[in-house]
XYZ file of N, CA, C and O in Angstrom:
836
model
N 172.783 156.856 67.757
C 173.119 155.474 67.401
C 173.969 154.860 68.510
O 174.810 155.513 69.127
N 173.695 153.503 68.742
C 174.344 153.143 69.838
C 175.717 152.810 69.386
O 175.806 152.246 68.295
N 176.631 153.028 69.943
C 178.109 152.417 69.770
C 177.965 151.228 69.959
O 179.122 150.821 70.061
N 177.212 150.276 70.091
C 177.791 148.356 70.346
C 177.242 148.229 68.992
O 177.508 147.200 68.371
N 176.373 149.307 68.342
C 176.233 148.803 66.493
C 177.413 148.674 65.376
O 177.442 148.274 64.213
N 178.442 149.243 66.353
C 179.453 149.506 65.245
C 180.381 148.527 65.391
O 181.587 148.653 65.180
N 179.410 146.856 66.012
C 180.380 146.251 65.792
C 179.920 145.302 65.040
O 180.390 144.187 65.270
N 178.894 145.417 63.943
C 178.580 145.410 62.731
C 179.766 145.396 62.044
O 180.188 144.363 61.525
N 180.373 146.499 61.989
C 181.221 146.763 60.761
C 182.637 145.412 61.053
O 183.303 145.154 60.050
N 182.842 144.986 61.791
C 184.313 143.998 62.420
C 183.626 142.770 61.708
O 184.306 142.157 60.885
N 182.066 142.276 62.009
C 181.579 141.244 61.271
C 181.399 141.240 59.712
O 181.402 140.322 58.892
N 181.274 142.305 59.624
C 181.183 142.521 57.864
C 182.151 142.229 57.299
O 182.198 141.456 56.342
N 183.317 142.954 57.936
C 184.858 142.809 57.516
C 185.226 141.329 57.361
O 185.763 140.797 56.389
N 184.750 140.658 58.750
C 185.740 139.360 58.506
C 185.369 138.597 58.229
O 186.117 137.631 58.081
N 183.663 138.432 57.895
C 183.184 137.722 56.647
C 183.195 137.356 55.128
O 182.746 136.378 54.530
N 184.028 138.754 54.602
C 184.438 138.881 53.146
C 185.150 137.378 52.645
O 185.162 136.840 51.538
N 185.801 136.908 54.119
C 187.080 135.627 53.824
C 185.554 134.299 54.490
O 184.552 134.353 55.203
N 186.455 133.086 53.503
C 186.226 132.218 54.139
C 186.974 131.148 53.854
O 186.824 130.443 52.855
N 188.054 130.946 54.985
C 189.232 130.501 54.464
C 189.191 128.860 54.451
O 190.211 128.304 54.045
N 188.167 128.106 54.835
C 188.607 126.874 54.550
C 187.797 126.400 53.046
O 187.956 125.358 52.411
N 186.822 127.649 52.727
C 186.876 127.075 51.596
C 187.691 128.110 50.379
O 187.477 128.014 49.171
N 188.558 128.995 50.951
C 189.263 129.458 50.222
C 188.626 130.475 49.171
O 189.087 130.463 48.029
N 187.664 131.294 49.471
C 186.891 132.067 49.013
C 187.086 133.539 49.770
O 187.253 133.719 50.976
N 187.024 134.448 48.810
C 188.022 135.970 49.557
C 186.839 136.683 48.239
O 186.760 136.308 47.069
N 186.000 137.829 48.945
C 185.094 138.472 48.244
C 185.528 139.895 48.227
O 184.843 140.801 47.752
N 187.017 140.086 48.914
C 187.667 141.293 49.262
C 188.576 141.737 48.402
O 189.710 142.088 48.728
N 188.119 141.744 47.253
C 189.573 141.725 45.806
C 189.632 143.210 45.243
O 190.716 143.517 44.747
N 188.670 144.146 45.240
C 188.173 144.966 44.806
C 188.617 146.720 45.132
O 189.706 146.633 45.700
N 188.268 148.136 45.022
C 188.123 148.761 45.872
C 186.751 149.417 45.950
O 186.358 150.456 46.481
N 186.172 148.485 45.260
C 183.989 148.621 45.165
C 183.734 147.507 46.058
O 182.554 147.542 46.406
N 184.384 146.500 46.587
C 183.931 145.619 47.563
C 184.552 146.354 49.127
O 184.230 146.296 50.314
N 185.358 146.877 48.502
C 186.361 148.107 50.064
C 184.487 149.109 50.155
O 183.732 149.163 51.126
N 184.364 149.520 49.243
C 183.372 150.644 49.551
C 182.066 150.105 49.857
O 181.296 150.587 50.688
N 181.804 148.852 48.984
C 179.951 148.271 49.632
C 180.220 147.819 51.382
O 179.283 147.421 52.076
N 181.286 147.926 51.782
C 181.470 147.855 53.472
C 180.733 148.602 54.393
O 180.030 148.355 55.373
N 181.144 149.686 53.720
C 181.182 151.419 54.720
C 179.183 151.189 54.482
O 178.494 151.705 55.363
N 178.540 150.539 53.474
C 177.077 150.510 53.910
C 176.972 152.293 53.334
O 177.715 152.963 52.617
N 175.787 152.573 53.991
C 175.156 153.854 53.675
C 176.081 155.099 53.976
O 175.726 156.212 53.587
N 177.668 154.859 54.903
C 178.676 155.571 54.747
C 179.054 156.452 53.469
O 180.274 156.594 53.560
N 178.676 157.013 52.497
C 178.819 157.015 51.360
C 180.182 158.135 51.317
O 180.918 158.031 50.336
N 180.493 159.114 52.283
C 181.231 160.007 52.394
C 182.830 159.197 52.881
O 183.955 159.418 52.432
N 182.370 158.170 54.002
C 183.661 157.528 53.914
C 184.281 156.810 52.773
O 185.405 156.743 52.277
N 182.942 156.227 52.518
C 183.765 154.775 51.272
C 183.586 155.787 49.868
O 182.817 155.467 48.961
N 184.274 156.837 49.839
C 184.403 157.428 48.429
C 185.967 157.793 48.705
O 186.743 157.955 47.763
N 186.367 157.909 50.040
C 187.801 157.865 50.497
C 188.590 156.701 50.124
O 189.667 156.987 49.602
N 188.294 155.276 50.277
C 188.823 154.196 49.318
C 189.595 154.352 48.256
O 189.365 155.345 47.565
N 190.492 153.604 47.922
C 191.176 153.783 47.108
C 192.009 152.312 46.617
O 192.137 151.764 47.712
N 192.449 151.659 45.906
C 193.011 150.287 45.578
C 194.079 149.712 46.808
O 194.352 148.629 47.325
N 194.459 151.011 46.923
C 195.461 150.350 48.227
C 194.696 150.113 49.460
O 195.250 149.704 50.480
N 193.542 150.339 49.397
C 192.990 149.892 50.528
C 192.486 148.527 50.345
O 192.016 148.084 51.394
N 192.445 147.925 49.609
C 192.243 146.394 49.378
C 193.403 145.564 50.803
O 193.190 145.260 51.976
N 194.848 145.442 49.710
C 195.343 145.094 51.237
C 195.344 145.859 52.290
O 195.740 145.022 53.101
N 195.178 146.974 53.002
C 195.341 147.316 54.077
C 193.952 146.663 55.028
O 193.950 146.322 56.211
N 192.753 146.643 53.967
C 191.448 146.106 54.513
C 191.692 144.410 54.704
O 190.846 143.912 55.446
N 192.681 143.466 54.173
C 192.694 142.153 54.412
C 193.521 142.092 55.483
O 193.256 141.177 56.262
N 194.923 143.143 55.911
C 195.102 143.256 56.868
C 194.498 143.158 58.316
O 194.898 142.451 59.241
N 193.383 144.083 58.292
C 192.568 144.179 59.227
C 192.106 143.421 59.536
O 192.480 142.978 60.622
N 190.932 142.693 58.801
C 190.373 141.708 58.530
C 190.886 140.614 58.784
O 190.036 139.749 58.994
N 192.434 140.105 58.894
C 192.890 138.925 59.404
C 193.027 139.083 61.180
O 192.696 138.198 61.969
N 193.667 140.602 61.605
C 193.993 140.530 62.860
C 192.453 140.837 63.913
O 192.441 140.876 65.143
N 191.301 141.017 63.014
C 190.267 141.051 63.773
C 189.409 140.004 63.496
O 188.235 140.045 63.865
N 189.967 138.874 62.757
C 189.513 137.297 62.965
C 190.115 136.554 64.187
O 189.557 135.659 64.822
N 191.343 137.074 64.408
C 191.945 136.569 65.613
C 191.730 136.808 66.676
O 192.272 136.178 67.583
N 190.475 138.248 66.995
C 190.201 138.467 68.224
C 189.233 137.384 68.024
O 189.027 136.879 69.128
N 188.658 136.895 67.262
C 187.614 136.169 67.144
C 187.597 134.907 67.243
O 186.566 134.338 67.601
N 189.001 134.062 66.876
C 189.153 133.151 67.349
C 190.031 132.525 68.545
O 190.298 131.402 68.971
N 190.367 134.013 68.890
C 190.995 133.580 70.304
C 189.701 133.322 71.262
O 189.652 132.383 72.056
N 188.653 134.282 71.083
C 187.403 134.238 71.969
C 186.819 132.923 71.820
O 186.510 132.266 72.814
N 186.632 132.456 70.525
C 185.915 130.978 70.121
C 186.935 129.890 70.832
O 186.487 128.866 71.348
N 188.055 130.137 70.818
C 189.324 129.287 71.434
C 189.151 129.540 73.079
O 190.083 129.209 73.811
N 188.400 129.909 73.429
C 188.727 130.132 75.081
C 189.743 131.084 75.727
O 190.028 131.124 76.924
N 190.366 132.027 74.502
C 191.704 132.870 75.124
C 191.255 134.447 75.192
O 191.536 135.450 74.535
N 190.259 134.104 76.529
C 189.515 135.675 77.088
C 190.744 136.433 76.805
O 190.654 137.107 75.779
N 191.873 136.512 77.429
C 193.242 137.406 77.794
C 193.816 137.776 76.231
O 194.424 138.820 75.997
N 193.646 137.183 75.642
C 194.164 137.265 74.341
C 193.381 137.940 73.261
O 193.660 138.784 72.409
N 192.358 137.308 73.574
C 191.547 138.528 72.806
C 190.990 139.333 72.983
O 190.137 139.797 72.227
N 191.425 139.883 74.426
C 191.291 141.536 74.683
C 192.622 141.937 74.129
O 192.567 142.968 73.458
N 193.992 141.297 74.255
C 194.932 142.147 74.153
C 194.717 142.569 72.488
O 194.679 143.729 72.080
N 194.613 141.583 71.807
C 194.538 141.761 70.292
C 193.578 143.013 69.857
O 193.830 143.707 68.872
N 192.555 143.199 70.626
C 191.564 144.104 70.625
C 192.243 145.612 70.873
O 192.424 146.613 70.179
N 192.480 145.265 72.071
C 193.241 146.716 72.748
C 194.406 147.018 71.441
O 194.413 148.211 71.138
N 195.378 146.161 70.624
C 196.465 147.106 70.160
C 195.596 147.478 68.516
O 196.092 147.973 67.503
N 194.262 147.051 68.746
C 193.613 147.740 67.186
C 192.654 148.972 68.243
O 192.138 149.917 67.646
N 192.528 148.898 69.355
C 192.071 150.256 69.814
C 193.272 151.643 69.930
O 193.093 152.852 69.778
N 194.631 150.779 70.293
C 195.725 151.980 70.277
C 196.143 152.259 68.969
O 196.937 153.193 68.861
N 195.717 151.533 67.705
C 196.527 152.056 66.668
C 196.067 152.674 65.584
O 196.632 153.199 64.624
N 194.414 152.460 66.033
C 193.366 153.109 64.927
C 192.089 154.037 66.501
O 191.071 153.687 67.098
N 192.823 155.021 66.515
C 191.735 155.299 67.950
C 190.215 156.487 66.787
O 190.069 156.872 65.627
N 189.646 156.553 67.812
C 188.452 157.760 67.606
C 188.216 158.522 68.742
O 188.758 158.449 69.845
N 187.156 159.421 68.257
C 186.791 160.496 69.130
C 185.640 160.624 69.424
O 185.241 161.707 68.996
N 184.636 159.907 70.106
C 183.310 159.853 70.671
C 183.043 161.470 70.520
O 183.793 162.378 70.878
N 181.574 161.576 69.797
C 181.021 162.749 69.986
C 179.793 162.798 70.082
O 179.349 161.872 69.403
N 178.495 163.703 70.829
C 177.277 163.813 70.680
C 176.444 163.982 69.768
O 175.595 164.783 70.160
N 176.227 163.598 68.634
C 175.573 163.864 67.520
C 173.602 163.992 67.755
O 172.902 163.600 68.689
N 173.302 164.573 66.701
C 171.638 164.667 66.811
C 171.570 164.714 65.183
O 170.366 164.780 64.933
N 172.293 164.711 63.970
C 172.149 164.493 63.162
C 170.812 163.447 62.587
O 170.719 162.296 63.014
N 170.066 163.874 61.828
C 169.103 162.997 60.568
C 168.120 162.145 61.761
O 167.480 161.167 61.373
N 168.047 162.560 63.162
C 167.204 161.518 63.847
C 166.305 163.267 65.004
O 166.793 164.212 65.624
N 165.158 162.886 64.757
C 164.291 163.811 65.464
C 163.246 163.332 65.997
O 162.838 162.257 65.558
N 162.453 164.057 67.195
C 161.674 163.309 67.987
C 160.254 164.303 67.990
O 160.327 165.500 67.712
N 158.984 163.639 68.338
C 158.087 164.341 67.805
C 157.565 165.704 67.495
O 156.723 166.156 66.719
N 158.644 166.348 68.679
C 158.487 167.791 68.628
C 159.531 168.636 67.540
O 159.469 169.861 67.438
N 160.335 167.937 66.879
C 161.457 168.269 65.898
C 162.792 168.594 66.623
O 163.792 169.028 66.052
N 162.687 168.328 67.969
C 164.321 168.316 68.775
C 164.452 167.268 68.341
O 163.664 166.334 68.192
N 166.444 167.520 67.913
C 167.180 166.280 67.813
C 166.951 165.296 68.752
O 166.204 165.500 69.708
N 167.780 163.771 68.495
C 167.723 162.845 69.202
C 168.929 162.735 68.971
O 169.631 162.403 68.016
N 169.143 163.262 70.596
C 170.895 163.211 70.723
C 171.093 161.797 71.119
O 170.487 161.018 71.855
N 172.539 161.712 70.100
C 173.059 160.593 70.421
C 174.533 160.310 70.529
O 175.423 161.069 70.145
N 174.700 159.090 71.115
C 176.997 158.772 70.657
C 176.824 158.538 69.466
O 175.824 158.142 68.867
N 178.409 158.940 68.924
C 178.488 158.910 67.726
C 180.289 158.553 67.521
O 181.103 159.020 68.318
N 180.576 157.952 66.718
C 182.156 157.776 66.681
C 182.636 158.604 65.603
O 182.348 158.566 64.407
N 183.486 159.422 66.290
C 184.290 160.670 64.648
C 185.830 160.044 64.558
O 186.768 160.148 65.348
N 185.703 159.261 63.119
C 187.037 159.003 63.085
C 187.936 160.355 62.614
O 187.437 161.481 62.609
N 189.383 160.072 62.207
C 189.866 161.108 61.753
C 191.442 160.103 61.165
O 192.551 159.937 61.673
N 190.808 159.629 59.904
C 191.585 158.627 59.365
C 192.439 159.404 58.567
O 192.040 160.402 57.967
N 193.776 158.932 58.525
C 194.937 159.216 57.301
C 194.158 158.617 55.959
O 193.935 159.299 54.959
N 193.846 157.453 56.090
C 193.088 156.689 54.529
C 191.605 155.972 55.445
O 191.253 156.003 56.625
N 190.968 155.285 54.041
C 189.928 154.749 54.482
C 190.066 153.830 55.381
O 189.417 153.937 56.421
N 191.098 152.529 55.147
C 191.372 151.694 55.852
C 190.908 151.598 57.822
O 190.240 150.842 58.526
N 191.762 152.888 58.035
C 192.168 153.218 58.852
C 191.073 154.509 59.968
O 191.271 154.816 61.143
N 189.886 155.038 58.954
C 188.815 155.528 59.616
C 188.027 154.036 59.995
O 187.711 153.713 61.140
N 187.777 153.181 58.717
C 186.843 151.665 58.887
C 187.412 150.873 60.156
O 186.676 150.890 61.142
N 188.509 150.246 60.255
C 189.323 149.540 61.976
C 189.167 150.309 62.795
O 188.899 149.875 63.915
N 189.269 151.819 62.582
C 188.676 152.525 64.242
C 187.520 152.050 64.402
O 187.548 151.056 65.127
N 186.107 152.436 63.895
C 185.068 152.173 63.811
C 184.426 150.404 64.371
O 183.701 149.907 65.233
N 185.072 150.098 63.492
C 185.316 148.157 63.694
C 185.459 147.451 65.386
O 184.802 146.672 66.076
N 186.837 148.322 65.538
C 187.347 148.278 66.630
C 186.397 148.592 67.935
O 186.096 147.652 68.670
N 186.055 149.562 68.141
C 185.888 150.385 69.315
C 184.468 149.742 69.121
O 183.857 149.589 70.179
N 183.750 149.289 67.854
C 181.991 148.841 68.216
C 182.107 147.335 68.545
O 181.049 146.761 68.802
N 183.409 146.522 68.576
C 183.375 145.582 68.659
C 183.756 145.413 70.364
O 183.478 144.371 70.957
N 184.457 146.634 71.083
C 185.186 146.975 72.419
C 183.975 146.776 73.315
O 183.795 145.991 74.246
N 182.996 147.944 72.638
C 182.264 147.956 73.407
C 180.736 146.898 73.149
O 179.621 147.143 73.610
N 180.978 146.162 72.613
C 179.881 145.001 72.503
C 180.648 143.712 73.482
O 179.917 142.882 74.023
N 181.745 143.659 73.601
C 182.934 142.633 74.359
C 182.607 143.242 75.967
O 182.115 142.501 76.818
N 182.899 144.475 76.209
C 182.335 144.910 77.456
C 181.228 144.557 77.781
O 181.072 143.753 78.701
N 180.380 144.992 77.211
C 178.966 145.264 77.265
C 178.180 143.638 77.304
O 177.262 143.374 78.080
N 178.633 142.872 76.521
C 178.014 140.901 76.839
C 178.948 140.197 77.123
O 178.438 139.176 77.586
N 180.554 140.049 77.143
C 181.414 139.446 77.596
C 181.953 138.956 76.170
O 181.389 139.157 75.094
N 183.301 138.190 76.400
C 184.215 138.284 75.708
C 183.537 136.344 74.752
O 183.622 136.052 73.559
N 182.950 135.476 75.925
C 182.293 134.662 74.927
C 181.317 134.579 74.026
O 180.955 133.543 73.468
N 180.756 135.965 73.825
C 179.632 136.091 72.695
C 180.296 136.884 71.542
O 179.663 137.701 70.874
N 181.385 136.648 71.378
C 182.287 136.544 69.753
C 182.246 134.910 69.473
O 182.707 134.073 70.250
N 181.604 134.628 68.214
C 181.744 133.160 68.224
C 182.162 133.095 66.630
O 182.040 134.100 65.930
N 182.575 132.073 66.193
C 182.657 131.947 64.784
C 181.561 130.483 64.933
O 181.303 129.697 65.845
N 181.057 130.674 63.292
C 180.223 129.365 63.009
C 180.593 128.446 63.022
O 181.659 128.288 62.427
N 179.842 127.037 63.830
C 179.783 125.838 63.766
C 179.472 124.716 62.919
O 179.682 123.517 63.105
N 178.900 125.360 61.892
C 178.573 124.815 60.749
C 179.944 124.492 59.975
O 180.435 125.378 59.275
N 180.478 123.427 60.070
C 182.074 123.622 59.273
C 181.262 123.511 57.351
O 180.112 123.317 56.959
N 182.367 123.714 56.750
C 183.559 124.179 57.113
C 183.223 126.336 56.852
O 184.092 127.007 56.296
N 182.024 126.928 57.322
C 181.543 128.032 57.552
C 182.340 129.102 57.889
O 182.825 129.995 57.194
N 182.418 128.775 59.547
C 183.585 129.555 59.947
C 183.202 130.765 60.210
O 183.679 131.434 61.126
N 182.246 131.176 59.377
C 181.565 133.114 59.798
C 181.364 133.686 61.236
O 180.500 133.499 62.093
N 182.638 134.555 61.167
C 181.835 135.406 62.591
C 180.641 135.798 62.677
O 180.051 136.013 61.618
N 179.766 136.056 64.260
C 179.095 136.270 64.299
C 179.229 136.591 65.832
O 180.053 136.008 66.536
N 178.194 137.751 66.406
C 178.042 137.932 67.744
C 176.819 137.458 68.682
O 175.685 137.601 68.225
N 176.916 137.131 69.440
C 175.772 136.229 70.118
C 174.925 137.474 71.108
O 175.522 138.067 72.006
N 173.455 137.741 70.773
C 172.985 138.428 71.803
C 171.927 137.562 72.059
O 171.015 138.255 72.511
N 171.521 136.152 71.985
C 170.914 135.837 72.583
C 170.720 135.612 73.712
O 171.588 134.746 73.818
N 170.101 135.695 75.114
C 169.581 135.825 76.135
C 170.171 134.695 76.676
O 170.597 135.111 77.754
N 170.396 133.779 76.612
C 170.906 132.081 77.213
C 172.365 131.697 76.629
O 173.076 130.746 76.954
N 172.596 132.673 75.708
C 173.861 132.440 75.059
C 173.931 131.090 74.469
O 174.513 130.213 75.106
N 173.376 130.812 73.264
C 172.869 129.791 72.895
C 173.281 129.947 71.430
O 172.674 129.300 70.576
N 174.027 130.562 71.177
C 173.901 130.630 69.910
C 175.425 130.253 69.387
O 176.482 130.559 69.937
N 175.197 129.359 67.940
C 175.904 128.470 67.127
C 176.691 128.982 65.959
O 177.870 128.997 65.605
N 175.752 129.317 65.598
C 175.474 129.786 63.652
C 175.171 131.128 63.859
O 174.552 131.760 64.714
N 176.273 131.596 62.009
C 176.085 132.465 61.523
C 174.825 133.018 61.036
O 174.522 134.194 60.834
N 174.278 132.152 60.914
C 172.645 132.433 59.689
C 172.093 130.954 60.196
O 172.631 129.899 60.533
N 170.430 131.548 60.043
C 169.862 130.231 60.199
C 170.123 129.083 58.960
O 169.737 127.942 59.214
N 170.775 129.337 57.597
C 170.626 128.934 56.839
C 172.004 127.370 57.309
O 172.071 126.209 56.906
N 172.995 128.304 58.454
C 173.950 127.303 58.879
C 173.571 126.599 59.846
O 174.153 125.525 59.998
N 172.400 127.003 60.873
C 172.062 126.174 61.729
C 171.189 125.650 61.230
O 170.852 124.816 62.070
N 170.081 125.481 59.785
C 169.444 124.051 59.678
C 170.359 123.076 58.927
O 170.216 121.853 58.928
N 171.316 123.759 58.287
C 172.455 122.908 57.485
C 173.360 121.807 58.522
O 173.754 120.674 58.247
N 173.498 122.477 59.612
C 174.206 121.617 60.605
C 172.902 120.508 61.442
O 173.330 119.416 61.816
N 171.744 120.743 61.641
C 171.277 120.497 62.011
C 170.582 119.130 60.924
O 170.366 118.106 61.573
N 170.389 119.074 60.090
C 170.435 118.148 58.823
C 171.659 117.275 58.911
O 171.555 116.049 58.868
N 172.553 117.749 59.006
C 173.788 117.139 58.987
C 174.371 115.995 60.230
O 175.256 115.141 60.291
N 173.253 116.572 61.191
C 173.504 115.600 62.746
C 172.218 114.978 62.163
O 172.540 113.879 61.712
N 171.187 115.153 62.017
C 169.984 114.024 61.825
C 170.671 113.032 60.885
O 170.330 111.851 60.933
N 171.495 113.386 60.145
C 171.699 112.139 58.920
C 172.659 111.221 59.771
O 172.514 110.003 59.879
N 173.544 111.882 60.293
C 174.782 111.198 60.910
C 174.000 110.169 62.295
O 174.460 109.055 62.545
N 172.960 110.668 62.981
C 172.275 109.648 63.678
C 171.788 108.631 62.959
O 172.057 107.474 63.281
N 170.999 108.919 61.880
C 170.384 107.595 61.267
C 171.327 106.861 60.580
O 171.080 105.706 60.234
N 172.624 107.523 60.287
C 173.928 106.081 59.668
C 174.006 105.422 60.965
O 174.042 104.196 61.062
N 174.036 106.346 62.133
C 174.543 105.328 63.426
C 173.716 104.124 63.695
O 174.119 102.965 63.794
N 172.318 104.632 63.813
C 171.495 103.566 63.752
C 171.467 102.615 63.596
O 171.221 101.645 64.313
N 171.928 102.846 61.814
C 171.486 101.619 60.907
C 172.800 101.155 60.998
O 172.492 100.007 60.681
N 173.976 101.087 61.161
C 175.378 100.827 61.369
C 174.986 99.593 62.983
O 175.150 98.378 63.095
N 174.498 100.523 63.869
C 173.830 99.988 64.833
C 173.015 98.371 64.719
O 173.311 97.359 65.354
N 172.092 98.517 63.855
C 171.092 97.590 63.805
C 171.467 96.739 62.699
O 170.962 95.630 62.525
N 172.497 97.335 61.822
C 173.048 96.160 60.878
C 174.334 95.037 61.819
O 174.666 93.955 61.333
N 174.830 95.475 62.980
C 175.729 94.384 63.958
C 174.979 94.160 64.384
O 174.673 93.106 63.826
N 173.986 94.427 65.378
C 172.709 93.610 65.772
C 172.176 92.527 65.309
O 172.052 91.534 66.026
N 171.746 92.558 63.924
C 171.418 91.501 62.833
C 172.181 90.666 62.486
O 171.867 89.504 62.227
N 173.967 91.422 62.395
C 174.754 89.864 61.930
C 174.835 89.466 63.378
O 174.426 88.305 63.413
N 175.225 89.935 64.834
C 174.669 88.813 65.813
C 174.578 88.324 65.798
O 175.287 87.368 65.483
N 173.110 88.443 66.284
C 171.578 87.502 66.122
C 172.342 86.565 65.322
O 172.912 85.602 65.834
N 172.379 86.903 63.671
C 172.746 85.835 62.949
C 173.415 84.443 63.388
O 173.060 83.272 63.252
N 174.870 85.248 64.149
C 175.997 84.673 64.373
C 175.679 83.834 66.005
O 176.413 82.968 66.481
N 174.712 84.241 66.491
C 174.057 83.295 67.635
C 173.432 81.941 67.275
O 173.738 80.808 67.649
N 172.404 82.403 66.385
C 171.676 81.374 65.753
C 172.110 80.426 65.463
O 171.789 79.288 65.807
N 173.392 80.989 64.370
C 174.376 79.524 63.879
C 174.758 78.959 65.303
O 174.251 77.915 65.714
N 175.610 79.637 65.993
C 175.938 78.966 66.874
C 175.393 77.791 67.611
O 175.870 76.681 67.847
N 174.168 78.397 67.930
C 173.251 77.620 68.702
C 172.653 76.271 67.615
O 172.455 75.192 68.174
N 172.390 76.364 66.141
C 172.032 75.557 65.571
C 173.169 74.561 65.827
O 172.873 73.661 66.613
N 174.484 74.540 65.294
C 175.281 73.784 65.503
C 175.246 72.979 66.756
O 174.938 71.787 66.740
N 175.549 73.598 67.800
C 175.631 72.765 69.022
C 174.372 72.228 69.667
O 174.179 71.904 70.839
N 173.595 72.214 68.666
C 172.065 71.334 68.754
C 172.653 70.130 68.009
O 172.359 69.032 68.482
N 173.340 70.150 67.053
C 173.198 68.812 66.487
C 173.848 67.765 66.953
O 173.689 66.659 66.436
């Protein structure tokens, strides 16, 4: 498995929130565990106190995210780097559950946390797949959505770096949202146009008579 997948798990995390409309899906310690995904050995480590320790996280790895969306390359490496020194891992070669036609493993990287609690195996993980996806495309393809008031992280691997939205569902929503706002301009447009005109006409009628 490639390590830049594991920065999956940093987007999962800091999607749970969405703070301008004040919606938090992170209340739980069954919403702590539907995280970890097919993890099933980690997220049975969970426990209630991992609720806040997981909103913890989850706030200071929105901030790598909006320092990057903010233009503060420097800043959101440093923010990055002190969740790489304080939740580290241990890269290992795995060949586990993946085989190739002849039945040799398919060796691969693999990240071995070695967490005190769940919290704290999940931010290593978070961390280090989000390090190396920041290396690996640069520090402006962390973006949060444009779609207000959205806000969802998301990572950009498109090819032109072109990308806006969380989900296409936010880029036709925004995209609806500029078509309407042109046609008020328009007609905002063509309704002073008309009183004008109007206001010519009179004019000109008058100083005919």
């Amino acid at each position: 498995m490639e390590l830049a997948y594991y920065s999956d798990y940093a987007v999962r995390l800091i999607n749970t929130e969405e703070p301008v409309r004040g919606k938090d899906s992170l209340t739980s310690v069954e919403a702590v565990r539907d995280l970890f995904g097919t993890n099933q050995e980690a997220a049975r480590r969970a426990t209630d106190a991992d609720v806040t320790r997981f909103r913890s996280v989850r706030g200071r790895l929105r901030a790598v995210f909006e320092s990057a969306d903010g233009g503060d390359e420097t800043l959101a490496v440093n923010l990055l780097n002190s969740l790489l020194l304080e939740f580290p891992v241990s890269p290992q070669i795995s060949g586990h559950n993946f085989r190739n036609d002849d039945g040799r493993p398919l060796w691969h990287m693999h990240l071995a946390d070695h967490p005190s609690n769940a919290t704290a195996g999940y931010a290593a993980i978070a961390a280090m797949g989000l390090a190396f996806h920041l290396t690996e495309y640069g520090v402006d393809r962390l973006g949060l959505c444009e779609a207000a008031p959205c806000r969802n992280a998301y990572l950009d691997t498109s090819t032109n770096r072109s990308r806006r939205y969380c989900s296409d569902r936010c880029a036709t929503r925004a995209n609806v949202a500029a078509y309407r706002a042109r046609k008020r301009l328009e007609a905002d447009r063509s309704e002073r146009t008309g009183l004008a005109a109007e206001s010519a006409q009179r004019t000109s009628a008058t100083g005919d008579r």
